mmCIF file of C-alpha atoms in Angstrom:
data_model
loop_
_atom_site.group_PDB
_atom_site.id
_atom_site.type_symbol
_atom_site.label_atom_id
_atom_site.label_comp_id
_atom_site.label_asym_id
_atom_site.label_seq_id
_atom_site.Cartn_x
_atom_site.Cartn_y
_atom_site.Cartn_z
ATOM 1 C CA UNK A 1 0.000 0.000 0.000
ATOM 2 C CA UNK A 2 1.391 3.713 -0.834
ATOM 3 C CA UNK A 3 1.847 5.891 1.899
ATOM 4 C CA UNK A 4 1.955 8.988 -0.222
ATOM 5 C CA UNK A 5 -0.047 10.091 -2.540
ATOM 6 C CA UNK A 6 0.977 12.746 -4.787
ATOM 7 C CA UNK A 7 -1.858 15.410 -6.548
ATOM 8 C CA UNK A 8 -1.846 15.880 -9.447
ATOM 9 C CA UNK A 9 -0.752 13.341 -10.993
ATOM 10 C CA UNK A 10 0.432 14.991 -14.182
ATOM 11 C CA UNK A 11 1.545 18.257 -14.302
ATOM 12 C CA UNK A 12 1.975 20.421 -17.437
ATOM 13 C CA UNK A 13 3.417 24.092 -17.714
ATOM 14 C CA UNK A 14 5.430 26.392 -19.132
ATOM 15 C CA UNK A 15 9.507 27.308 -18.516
ATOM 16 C CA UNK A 16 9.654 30.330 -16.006
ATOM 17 C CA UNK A 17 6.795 28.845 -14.433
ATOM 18 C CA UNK A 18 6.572 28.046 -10.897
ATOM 19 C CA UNK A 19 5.761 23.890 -10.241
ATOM 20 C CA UNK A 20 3.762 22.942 -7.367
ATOM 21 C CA UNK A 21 2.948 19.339 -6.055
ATOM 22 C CA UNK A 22 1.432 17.867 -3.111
ATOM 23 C CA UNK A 23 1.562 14.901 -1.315
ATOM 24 C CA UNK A 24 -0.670 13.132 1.682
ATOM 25 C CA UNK A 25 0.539 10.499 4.079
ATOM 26 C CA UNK A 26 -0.906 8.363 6.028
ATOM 27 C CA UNK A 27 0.636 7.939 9.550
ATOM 28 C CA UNK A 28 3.214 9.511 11.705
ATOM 29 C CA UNK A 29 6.598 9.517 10.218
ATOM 30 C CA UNK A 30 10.110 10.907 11.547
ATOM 31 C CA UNK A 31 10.879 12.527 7.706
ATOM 32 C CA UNK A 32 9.899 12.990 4.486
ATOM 33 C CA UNK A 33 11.651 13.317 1.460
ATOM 34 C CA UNK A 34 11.428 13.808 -2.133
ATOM 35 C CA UNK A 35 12.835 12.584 -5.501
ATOM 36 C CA UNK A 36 12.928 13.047 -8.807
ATOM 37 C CA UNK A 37 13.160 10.574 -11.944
ATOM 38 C CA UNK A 38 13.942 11.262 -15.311
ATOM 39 C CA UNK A 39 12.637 8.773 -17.910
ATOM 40 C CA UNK A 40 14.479 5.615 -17.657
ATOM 41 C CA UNK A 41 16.686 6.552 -14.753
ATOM 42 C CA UNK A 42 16.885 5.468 -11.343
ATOM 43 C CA UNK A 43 15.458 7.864 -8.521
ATOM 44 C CA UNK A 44 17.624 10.986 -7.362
ATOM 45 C CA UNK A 45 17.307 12.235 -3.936
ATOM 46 C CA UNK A 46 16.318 16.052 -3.861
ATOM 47 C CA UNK A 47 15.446 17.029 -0.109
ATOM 48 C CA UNK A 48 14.553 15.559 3.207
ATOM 49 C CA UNK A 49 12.424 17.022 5.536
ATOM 50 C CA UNK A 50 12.035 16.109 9.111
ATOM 51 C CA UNK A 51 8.664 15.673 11.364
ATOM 52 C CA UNK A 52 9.935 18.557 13.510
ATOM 53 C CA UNK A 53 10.501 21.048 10.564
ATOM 54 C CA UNK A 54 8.161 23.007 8.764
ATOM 55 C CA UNK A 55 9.870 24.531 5.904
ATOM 56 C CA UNK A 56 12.898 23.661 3.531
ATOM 57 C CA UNK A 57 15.000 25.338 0.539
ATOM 58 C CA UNK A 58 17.823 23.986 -1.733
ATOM 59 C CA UNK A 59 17.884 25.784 -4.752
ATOM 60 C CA UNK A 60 15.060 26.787 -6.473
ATOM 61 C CA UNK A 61 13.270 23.793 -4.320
ATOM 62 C CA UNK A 62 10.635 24.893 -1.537
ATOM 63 C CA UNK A 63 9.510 21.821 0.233
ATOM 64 C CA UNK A 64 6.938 22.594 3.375
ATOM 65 C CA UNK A 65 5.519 19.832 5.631
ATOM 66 C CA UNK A 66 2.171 20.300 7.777
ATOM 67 C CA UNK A 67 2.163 17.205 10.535
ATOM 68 C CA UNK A 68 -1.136 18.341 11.604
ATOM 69 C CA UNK A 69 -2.625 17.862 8.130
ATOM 70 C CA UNK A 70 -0.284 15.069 7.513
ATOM 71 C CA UNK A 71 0.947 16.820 3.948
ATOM 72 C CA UNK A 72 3.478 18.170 2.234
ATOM 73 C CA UNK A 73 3.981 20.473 -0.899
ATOM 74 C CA UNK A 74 7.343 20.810 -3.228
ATOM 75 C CA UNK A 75 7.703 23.649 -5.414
ATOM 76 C CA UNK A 76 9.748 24.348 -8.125
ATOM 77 C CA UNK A 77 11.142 28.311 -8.934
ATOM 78 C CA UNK A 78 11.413 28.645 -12.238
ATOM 79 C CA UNK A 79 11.334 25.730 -13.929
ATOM 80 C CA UNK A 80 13.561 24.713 -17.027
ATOM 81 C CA UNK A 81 12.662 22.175 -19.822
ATOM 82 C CA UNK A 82 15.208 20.102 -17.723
ATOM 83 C CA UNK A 83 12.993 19.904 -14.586
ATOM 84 C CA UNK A 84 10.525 17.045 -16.824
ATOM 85 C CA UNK A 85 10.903 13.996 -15.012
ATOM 86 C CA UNK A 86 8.672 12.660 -12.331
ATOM 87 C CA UNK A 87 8.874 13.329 -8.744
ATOM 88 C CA UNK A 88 7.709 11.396 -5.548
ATOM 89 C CA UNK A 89 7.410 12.084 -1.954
ATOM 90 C CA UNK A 90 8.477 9.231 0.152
ATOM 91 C CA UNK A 91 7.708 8.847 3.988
ATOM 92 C CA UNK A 92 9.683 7.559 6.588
ATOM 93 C CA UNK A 93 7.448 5.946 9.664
ATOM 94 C CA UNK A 94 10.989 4.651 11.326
ATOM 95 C CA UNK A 95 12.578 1.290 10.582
ATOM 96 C CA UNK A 96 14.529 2.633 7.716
ATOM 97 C CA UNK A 97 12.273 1.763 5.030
ATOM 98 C CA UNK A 98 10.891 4.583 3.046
ATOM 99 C CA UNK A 99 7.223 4.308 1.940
ATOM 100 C CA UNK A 100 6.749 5.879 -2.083
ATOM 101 C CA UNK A 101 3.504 7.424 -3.483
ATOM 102 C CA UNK A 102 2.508 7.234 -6.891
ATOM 103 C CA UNK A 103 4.326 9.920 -8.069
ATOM 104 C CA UNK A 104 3.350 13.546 -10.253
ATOM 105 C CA UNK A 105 4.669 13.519 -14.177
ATOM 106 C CA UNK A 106 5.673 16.993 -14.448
ATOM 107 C CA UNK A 107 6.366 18.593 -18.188
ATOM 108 C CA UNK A 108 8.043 21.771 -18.405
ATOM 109 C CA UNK A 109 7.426 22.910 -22.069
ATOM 110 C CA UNK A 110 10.361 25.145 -23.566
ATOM 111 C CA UNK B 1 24.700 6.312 -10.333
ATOM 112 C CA UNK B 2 28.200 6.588 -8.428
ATOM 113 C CA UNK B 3 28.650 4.404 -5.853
ATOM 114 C CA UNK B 4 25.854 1.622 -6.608
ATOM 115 C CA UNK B 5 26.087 -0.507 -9.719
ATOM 116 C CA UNK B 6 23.072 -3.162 -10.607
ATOM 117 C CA UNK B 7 23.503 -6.088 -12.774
ATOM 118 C CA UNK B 8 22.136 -6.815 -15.691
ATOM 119 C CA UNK B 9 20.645 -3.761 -17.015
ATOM 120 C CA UNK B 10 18.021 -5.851 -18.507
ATOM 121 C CA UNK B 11 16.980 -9.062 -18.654
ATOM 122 C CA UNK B 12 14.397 -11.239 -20.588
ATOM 123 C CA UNK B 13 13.829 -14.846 -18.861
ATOM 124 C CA UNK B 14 11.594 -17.574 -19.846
ATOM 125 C CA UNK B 15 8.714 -18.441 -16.790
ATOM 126 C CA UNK B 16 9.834 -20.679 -14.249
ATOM 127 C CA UNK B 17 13.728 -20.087 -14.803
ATOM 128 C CA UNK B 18 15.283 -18.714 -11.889
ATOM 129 C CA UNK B 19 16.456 -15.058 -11.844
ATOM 130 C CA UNK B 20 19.329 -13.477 -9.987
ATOM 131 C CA UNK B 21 20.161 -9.648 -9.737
ATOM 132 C CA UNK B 22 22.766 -7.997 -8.118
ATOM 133 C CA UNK B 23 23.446 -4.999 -6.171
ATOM 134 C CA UNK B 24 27.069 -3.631 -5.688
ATOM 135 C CA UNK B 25 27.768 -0.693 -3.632
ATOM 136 C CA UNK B 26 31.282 1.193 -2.929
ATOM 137 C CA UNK B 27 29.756 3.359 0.127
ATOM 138 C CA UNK B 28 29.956 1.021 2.683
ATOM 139 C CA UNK B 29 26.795 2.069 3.930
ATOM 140 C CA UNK B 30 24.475 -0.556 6.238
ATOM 141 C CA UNK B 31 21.372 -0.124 4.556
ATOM 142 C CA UNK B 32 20.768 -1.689 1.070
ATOM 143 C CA UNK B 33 16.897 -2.112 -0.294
ATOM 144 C CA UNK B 34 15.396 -3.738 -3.784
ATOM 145 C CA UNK B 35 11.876 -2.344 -4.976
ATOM 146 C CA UNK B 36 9.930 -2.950 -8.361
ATOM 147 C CA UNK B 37 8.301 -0.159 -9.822
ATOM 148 C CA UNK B 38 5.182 -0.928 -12.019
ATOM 149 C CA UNK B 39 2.798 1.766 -13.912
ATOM 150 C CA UNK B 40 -0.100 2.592 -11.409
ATOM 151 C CA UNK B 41 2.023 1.032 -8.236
ATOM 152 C CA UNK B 42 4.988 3.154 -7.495
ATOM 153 C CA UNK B 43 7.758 1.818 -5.975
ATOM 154 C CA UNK B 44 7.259 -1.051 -3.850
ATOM 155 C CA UNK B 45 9.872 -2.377 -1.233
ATOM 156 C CA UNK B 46 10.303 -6.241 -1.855
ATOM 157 C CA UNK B 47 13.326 -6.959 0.624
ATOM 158 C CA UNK B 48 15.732 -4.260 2.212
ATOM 159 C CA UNK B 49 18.990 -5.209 4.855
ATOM 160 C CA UNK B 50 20.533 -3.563 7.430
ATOM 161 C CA UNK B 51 23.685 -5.462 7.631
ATOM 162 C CA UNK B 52 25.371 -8.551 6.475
ATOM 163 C CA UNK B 53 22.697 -11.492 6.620
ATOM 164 C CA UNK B 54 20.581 -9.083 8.170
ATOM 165 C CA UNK B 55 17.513 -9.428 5.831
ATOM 166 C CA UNK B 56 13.870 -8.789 6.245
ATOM 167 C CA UNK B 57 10.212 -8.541 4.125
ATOM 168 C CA UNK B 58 8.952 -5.338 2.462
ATOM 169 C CA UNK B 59 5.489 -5.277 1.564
ATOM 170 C CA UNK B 60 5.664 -7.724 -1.869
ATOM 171 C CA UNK B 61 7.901 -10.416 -0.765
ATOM 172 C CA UNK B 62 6.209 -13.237 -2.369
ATOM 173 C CA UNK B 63 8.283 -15.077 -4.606
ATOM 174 C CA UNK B 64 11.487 -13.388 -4.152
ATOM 175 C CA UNK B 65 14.560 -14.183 -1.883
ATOM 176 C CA UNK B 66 17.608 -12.336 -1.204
ATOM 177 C CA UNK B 67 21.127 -12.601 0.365
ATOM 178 C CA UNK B 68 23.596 -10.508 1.875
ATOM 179 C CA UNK B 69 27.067 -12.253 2.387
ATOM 180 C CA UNK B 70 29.232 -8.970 1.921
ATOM 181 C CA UNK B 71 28.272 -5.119 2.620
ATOM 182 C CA UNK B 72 28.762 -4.620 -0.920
ATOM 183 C CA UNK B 73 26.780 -6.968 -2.291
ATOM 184 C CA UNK B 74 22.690 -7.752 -1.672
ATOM 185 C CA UNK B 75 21.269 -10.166 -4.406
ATOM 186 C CA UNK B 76 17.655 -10.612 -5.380
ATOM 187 C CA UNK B 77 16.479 -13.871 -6.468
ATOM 188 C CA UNK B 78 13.093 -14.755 -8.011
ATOM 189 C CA UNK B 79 13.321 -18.724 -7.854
ATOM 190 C CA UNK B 80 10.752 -19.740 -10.349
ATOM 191 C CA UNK B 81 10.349 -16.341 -12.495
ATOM 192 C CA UNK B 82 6.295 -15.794 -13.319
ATOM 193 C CA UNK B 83 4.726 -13.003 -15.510
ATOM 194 C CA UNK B 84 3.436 -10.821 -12.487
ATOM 195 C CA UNK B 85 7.631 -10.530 -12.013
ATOM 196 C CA UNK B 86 7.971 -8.404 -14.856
ATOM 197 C CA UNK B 87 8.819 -5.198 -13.842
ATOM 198 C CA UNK B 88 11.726 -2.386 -13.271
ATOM 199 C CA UNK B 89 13.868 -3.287 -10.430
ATOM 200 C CA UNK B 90 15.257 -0.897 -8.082
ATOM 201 C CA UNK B 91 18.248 -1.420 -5.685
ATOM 202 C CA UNK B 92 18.461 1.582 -3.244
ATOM 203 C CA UNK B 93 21.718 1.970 -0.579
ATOM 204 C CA UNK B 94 20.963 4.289 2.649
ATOM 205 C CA UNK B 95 23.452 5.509 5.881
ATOM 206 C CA UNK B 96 20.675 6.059 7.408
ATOM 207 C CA UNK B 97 21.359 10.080 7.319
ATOM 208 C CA UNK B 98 20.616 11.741 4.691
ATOM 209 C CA UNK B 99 17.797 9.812 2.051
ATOM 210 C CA UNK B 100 18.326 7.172 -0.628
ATOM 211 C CA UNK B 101 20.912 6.544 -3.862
ATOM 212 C CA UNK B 102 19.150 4.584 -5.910
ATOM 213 C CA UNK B 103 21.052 2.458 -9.152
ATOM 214 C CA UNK B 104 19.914 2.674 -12.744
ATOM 215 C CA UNK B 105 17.610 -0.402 -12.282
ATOM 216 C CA UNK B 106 17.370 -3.515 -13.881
ATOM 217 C CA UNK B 107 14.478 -4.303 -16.674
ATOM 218 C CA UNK B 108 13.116 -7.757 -16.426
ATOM 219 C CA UNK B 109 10.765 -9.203 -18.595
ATOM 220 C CA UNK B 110 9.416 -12.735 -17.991
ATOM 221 C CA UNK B 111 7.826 -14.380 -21.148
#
């Protein structure tokens, strides 16, 4: 069973354009984190987020994390034709397994 | 991706043969993991370790085995290979710190 889900599924828009995604968990977790995939590729790590934070940067990533509503949100500054992969959150509940949602397709059109 | 290699990079098996993939790491680190990834599914955790022949289920176990006889090395083995086993494998290596390196995956098709 997915722990995540991400929303929307499939994203579409235009370079220079901000990127948004969401994802909903489950249960409690001690982080959560997010990667990206480009087509064909294995997963790349892009940021971790732990239960106690509430807000996160690297780059032109924004990742925010709301316990109470058990979400989280990644947004992309910006984006470049380069951004197009697909991106998951991943949760982990402790026991050093991470948990993956289904995953939002994003297309960043030149 | 540096540091984790998987072997083959694809595969096409007949059903019922038995299948074994390979994870190599150079990290050292404790934690190594294999998921599938279907369309529709995600990534799914079959088997993950957290040391040498320290093994334990993820949440699609059925019909796969693995084994961990070096730090470097964590093998996945589908003993009788069936259609349902057709998928993208993912082996994953953690330190527990700082999130997941994933490999390129392995593509195995079972005719």
């Amino acid at each position: 069973s997915q722990q995540g889900e991400e929303d929307p599924q499939a994203l579409s828009i235009q370079e220079g354009e901000n990127a948004t995604m969401n994802c909903s968990y489950k249960t409690s977790i001690n982080n959560l984190q997010w990667y990206r995939q480009n087509s064909g590729r294995g997963l790349v790590h892009l940021i971790l987020i732990r239960s106690n934070e509430r807000e996160k940067h690297s780059g032109r990533l924004r990742v925010t994390l709301d316990t109470s509503k058990k979400s989280s949100s990644l947004l992309i500054t910006a984006s470049r034709a380069a951004d197009t992969a697909s991106y998951f959150c991943a949760t982990d509940n402790a026991g050093n397994m991470l948990t993956f949602g289904g995953g939002t397709r994003l297309m960043v059109k030149p | 991706d540096a540091g984790i290699t998987q072997s083959p990079r694809h595969k096409v098996t007949e059903t019922g043969t038995p299948v074994t993939l390979r994870c190599h790491q150079t990290e050292n680190h404790r934690y190594m993991y294999w998921y599938r990834q279907d369309p529709g599914h995600g990534l799914r955790l079959i088997h993950y370790s957290y040391g040498v022949k320290d093994t334990d289920k993820g949440e699609v176990s059925d019909g796969y085995s693995v084994s961990r006889s070096k730090t470097e090395d964590f093998l996945l083995t589908l003993e009788s290979a069936t259609s349902s086993q057709t998928s993208v494998y993912f082996c994953a290596i953690s330190d527990n710190n700082y999130g997941y390196t994933f490999g390129s995956g392995t593509r195995l098709t079972v005719v």
